[in-house]
CSV table of N, CA and C in Angstrom, one decimal:
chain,number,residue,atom,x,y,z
A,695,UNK,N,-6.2,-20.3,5.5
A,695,UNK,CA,-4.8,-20.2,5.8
A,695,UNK,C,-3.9,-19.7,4.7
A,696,UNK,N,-4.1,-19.7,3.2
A,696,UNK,CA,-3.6,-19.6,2.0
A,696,UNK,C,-3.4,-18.0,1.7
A,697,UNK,N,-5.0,-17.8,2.3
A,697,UNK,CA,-5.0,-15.6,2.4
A,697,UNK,C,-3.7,-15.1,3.8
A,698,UNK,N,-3.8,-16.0,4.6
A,698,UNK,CA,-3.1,-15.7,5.5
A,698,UNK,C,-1.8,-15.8,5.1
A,699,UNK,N,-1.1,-16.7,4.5
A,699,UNK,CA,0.6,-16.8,4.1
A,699,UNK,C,0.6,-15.5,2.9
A,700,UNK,N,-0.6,-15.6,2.0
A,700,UNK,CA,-0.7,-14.5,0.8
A,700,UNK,C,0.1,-12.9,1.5
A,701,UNK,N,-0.5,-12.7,2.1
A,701,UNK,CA,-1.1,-11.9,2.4
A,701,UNK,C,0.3,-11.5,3.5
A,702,UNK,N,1.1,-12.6,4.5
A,702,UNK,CA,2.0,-12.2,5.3
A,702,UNK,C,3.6,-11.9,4.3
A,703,UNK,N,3.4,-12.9,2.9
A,703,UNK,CA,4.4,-12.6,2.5
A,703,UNK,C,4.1,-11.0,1.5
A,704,UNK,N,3.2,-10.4,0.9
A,704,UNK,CA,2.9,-10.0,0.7
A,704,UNK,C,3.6,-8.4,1.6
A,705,UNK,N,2.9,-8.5,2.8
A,705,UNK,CA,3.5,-7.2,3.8
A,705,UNK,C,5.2,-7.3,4.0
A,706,UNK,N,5.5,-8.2,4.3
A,706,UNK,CA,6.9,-8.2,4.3
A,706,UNK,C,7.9,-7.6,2.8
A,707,UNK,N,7.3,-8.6,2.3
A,707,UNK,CA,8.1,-7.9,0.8
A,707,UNK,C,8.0,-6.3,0.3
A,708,UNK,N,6.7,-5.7,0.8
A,708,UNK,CA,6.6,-4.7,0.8
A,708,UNK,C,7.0,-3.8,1.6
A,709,UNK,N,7.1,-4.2,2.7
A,709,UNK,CA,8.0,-3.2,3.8
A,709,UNK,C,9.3,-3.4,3.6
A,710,UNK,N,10.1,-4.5,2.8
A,710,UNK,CA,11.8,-4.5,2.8
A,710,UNK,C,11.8,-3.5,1.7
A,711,UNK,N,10.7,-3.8,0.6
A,711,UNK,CA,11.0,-3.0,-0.8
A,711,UNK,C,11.0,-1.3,-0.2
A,712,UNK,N,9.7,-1.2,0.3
A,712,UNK,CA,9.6,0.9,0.7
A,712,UNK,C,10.4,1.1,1.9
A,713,UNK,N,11.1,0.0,2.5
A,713,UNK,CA,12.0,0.5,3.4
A,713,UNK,C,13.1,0.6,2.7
A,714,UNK,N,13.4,-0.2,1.3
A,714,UNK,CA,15.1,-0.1,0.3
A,714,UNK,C,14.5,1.4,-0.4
A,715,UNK,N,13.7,1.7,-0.3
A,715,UNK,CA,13.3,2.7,-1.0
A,715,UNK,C,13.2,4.3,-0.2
A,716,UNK,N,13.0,3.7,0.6
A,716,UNK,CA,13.4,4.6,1.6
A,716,UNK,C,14.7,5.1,2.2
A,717,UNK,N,15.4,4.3,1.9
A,717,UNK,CA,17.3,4.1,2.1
A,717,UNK,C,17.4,5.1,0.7
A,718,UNK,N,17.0,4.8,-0.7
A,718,UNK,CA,17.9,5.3,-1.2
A,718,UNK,C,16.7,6.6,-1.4
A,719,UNK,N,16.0,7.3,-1.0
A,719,UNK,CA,15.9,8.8,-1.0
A,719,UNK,C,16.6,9.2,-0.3
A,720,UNK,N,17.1,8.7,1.1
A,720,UNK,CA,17.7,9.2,2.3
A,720,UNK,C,19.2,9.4,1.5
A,721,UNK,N,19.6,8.6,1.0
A,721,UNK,CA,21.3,8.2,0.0
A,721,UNK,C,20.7,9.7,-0.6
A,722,UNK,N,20.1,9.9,-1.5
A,722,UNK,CA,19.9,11.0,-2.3
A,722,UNK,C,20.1,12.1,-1.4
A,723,UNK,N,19.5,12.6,-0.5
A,723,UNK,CA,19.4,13.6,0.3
A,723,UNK,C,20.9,13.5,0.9
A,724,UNK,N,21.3,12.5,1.0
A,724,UNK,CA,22.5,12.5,2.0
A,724,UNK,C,23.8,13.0,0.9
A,725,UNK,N,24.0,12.7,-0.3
A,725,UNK,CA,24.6,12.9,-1.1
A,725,UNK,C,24.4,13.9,-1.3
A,726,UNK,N,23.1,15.3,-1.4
A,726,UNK,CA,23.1,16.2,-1.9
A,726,UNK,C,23.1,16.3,-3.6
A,727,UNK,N,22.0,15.4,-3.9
A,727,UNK,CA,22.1,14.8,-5.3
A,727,UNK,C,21.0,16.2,-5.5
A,728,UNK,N,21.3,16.7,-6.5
A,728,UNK,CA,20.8,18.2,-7.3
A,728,UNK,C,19.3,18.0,-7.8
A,729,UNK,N,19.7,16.4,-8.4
A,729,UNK,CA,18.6,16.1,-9.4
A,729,UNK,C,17.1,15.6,-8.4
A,730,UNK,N,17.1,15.7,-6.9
A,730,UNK,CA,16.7,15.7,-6.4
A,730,UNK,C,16.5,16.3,-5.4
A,731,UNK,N,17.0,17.0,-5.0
A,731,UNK,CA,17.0,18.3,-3.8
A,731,UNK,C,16.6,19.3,-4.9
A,732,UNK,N,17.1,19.8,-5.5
A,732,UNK,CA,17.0,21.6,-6.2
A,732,UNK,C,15.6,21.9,-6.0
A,733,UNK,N,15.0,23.1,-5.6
A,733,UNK,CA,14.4,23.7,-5.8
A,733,UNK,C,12.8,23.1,-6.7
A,734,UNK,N,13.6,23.3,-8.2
A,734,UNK,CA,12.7,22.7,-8.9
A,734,UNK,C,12.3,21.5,-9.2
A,735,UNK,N,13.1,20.3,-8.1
A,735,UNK,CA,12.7,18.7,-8.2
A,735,UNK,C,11.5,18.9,-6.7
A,736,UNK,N,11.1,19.8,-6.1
A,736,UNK,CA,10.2,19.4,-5.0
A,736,UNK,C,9.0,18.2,-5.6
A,737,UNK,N,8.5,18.6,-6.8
A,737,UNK,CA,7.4,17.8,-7.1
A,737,UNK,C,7.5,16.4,-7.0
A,738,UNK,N,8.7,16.1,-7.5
A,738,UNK,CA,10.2,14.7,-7.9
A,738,UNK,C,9.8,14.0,-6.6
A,739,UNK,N,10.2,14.8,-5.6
A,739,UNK,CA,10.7,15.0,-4.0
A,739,UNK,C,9.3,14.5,-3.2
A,740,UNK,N,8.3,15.5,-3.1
A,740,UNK,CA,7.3,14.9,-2.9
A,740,UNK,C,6.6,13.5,-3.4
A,741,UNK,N,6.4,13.4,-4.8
A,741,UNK,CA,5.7,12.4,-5.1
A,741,UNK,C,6.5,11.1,-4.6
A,742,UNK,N,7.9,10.7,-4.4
A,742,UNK,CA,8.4,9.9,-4.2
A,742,UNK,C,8.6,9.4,-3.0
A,743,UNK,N,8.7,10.5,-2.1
A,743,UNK,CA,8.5,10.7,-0.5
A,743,UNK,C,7.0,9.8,-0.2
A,744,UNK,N,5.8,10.0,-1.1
A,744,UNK,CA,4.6,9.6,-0.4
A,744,UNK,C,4.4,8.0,-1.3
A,745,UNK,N,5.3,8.2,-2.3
A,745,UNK,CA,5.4,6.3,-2.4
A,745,UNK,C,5.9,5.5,-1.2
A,746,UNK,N,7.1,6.1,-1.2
A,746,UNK,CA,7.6,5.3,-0.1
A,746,UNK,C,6.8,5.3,1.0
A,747,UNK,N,5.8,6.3,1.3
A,747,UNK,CA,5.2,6.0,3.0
A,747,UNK,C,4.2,5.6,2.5
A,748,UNK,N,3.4,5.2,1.8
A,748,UNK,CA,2.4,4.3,1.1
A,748,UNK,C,2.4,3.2,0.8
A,749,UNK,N,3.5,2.9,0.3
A,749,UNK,CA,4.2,1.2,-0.1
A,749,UNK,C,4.5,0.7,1.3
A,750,UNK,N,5.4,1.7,2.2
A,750,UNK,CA,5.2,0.9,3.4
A,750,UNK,C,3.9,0.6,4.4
A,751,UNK,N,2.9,1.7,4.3
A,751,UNK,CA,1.5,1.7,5.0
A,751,UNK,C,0.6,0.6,4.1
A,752,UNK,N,0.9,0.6,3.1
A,752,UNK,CA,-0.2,-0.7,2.6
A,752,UNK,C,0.9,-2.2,3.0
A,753,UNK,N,1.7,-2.2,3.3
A,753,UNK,CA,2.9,-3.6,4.2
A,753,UNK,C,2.5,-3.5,5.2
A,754,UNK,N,2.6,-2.5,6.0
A,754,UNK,CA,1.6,-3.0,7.2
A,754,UNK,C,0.5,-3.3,7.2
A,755,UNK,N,-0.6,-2.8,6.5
A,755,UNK,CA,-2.1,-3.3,6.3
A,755,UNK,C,-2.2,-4.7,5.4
A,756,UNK,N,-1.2,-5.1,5.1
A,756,UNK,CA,-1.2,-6.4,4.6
A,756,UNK,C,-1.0,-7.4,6.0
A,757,UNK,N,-0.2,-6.8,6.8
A,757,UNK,CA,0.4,-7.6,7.9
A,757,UNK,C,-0.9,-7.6,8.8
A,758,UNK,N,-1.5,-6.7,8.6
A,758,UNK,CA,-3.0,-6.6,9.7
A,758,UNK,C,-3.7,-7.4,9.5
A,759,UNK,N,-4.2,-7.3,8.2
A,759,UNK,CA,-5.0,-8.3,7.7
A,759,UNK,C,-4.6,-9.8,7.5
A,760,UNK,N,-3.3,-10.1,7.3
A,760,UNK,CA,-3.1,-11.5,7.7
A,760,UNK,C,-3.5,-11.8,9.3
A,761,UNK,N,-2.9,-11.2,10.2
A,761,UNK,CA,-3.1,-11.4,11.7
A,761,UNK,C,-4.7,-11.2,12.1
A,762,UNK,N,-5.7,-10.2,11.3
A,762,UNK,CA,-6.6,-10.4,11.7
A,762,UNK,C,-7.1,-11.9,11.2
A,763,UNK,N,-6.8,-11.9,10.2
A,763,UNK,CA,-7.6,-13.6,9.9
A,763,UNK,C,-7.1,-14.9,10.5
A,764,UNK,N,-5.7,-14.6,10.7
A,764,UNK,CA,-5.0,-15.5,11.7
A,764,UNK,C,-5.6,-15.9,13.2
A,765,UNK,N,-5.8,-14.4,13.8
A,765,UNK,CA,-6.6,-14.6,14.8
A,765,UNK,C,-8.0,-15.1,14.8
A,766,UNK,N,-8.5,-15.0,13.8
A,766,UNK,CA,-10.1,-15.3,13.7
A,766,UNK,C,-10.4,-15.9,12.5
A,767,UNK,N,-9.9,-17.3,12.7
A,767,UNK,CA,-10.2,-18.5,11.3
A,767,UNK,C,-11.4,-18.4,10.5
A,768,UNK,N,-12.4,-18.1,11.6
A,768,UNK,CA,-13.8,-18.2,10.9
A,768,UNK,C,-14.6,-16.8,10.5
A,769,UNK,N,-13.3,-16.0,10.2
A,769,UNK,CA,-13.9,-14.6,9.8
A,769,UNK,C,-14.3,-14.4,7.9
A,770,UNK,N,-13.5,-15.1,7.4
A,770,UNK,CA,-14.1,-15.4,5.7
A,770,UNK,C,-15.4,-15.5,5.6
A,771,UNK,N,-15.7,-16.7,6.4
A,771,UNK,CA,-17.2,-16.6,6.3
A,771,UNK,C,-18.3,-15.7,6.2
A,772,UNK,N,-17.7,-14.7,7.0
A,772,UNK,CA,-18.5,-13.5,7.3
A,772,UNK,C,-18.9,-12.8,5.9
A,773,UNK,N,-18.0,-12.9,4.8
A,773,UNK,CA,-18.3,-12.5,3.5
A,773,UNK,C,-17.7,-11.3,3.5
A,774,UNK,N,-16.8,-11.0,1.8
A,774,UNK,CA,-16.2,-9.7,1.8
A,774,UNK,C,-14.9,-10.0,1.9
A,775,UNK,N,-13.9,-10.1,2.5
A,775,UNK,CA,-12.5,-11.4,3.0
A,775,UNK,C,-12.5,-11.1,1.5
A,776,UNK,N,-13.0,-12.0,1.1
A,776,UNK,CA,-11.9,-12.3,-0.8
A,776,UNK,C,-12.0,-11.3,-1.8
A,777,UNK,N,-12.7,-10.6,-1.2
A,777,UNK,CA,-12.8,-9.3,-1.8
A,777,UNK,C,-12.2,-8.0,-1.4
A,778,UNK,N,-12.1,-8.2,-0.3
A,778,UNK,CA,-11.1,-7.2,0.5
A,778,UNK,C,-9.5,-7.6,0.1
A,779,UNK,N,-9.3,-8.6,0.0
A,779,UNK,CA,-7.6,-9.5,-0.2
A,779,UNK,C,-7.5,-8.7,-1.4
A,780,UNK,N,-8.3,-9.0,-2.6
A,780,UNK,CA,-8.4,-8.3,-3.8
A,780,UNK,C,-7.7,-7.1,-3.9
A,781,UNK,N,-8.7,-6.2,-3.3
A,781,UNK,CA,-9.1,-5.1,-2.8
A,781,UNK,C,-7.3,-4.0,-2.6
A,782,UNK,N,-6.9,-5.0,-1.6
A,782,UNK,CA,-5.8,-4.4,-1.1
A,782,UNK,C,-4.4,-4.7,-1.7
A,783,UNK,N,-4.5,-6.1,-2.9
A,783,UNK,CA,-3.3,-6.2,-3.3
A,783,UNK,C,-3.3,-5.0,-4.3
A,784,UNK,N,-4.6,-4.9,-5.1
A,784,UNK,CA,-4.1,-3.7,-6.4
A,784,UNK,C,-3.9,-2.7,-5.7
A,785,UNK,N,-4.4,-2.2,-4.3
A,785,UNK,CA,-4.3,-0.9,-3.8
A,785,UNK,C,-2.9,-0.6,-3.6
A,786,UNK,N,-2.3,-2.0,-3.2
A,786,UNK,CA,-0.9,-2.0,-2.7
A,786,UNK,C,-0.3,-1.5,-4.4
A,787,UNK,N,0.1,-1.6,-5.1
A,787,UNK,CA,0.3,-1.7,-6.4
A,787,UNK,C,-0.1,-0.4,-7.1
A,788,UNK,N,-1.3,0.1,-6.8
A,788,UNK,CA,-1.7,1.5,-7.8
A,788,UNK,C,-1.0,2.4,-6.9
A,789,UNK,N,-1.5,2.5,-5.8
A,789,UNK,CA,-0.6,3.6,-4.6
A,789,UNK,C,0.7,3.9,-4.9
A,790,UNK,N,1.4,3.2,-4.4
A,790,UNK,CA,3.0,3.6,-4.1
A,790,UNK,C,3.4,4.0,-6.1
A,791,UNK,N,2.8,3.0,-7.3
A,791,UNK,CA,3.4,3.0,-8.2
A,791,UNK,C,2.8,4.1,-8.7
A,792,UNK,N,1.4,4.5,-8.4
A,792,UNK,CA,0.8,6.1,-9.4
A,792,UNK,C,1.9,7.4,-8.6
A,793,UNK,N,2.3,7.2,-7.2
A,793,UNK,CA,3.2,8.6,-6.9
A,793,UNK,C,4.7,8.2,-7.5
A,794,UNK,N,5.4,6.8,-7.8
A,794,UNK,CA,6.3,7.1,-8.0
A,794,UNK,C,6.6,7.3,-9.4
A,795,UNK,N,5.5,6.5,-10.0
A,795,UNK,CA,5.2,7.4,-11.4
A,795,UNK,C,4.8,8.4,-11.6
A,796,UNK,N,4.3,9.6,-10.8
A,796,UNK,CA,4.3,10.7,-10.7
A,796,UNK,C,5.7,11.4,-10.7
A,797,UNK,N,7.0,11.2,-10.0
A,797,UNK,CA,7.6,11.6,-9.7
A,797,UNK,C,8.8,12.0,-10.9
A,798,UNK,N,8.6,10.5,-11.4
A,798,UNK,CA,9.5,10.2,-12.4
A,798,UNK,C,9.3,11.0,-13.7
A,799,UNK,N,8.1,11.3,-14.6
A,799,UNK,CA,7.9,12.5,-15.1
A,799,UNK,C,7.3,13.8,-14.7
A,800,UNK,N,7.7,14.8,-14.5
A,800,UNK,CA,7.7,16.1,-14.0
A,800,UNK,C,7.1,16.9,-15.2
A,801,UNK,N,5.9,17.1,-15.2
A,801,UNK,CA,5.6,18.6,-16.4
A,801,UNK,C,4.8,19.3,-15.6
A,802,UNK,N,6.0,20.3,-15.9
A,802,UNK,CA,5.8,21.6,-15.4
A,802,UNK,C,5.6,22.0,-14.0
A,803,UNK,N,6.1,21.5,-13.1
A,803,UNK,CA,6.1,21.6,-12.2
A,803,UNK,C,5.0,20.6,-11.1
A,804,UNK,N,4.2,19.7,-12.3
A,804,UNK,CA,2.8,19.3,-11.7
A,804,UNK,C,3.8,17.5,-11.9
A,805,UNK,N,3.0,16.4,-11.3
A,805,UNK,CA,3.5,15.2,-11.6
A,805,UNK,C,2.9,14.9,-12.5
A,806,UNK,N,3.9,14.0,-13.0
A,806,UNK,CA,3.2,12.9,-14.3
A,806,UNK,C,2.1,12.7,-14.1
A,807,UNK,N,1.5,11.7,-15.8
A,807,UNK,CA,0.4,11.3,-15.8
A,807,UNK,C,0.3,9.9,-14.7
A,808,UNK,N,1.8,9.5,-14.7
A,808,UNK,CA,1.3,8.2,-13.4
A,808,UNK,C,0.1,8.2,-12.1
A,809,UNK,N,0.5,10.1,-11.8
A,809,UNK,CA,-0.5,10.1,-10.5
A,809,UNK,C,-1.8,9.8,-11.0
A,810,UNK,N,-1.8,9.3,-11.7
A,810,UNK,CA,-3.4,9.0,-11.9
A,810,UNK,C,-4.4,7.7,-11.6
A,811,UNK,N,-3.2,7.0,-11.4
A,811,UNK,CA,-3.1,5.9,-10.5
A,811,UNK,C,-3.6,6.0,-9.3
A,812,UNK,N,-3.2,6.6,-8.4
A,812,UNK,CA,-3.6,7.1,-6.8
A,812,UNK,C,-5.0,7.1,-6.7
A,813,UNK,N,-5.7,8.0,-7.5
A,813,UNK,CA,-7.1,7.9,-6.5
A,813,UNK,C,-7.7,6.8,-6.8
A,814,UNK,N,-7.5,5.4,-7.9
A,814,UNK,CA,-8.0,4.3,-7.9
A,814,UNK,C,-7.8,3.6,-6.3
A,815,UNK,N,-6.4,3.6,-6.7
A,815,UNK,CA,-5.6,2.3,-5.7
A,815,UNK,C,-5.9,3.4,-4.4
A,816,UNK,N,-6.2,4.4,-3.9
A,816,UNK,CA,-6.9,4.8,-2.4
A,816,UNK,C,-8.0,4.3,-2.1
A,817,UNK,N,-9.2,4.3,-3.2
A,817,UNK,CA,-10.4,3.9,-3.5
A,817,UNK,C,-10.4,2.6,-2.8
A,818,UNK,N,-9.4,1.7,-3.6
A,818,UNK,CA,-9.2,0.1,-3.4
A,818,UNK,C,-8.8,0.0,-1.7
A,819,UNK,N,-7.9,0.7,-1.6
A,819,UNK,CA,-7.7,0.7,-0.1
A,819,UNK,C,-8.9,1.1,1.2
A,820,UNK,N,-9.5,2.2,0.4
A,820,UNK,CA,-11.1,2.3,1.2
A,820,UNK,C,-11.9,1.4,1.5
A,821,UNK,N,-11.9,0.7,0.1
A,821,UNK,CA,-12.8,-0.6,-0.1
A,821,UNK,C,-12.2,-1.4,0.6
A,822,UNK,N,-11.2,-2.2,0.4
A,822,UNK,CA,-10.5,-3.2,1.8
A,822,UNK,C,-10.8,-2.8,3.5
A,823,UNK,N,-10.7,-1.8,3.7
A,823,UNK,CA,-11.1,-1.5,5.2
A,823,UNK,C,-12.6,-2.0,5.7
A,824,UNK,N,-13.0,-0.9,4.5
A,824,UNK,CA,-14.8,-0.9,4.8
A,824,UNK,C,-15.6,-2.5,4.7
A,825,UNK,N,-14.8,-3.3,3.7
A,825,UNK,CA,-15.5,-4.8,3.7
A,825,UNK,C,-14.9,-5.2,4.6
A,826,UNK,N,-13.2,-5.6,5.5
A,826,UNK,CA,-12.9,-5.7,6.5
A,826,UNK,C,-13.6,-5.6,8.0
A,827,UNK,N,-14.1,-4.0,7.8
A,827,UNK,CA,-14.6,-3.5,9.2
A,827,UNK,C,-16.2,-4.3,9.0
A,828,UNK,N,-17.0,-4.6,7.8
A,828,UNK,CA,-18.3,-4.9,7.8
A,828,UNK,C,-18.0,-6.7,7.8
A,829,UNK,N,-16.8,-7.1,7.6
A,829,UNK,CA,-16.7,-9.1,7.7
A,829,UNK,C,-16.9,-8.7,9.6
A,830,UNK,N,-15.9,-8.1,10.4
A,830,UNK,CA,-15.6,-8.3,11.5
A,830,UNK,C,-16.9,-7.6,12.5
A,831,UNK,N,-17.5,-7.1,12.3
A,831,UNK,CA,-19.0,-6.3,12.5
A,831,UNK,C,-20.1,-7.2,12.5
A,832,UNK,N,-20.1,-7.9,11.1
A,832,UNK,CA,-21.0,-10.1,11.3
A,832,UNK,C,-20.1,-10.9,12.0
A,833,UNK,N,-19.1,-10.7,11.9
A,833,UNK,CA,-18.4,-12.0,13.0
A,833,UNK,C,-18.9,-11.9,14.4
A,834,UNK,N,-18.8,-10.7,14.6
A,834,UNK,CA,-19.2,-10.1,16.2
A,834,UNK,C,-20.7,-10.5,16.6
A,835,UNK,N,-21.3,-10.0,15.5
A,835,UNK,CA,-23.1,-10.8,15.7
A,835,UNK,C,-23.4,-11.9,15.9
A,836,UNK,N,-22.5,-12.6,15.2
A,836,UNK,CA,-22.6,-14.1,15.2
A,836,UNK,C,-22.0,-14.5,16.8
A,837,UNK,N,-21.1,-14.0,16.9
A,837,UNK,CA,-20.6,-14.3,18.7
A,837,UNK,C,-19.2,-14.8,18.9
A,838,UNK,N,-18.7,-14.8,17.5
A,838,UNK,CA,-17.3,-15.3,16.7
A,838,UNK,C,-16.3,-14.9,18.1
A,839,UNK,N,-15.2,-15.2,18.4
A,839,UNK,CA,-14.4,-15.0,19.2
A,839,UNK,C,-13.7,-13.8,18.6
């Protein structure tokens, strides 16, 4: 039940934060802020764009994974669970922060060194699915509800 509150407060915080985050690119665009619309901020524009829908898609997969364990108490057992929890907080964490640190230094038209972050924290997010889908795949064998 401890992964379960983890893990519900976790999505929530995450979805108010890339949804405030999402308000203020919208504020930017809506302003017609230069330093982000011109031409040569697309890269800015982009990388920041896919934090925000990243930060929010790992708040929802936080929210899944609480409800899945919520629904099915005796799914830990299955093995993988605490490693998948793992799994998905640093994902939540490298994701959104390797594009927005991409965004924030710009050379030459390419993102920062932050993007370098991303292909870990997608990795980590692979990994959480795949031990997920293989806990609930033994739960099933077993006859688990």
């Amino acid at each position: 039940m401890q992964r379960v509150r983890l893990h519900l407060r976790l999505g929530w915080l995450w979805l108010a934060l890339f949804i405030a985050v999402g308000v203020g690119l919208e504020a930017l665009h809506g302003m017609k802020v230069g330093a982000y619309l011109d031409l040569s901020q697309a890269p800015r524009r982009h990388m920041w764009t896919l934090a925000h829908a990243h930060g929010t898609l790992v708040g929802l997969v936080h929210l899944g994974f609480a409800a899945t364990l919520h629904a099915w108490p005796g799914l830990e057992e299955a093995g993988g669970v605490r490693l998948a929890s793992r799994c998905l907080i640093a994902a939540g964490v490298l994701l959104p922060l390797g594009f927005l640190l991409g965004g924030v230094w710009i050379l030459g038209g390419d993102p920062g060194l932050g993007v370098l972050l991303v292909p870990p924290g997608g990795l980590l997010l692979l990994a959480a699915a795949l031990l997920m889908a293989r806990a609930v795949a033994r739960g099933v064998e077993r006859g688990d509800p």
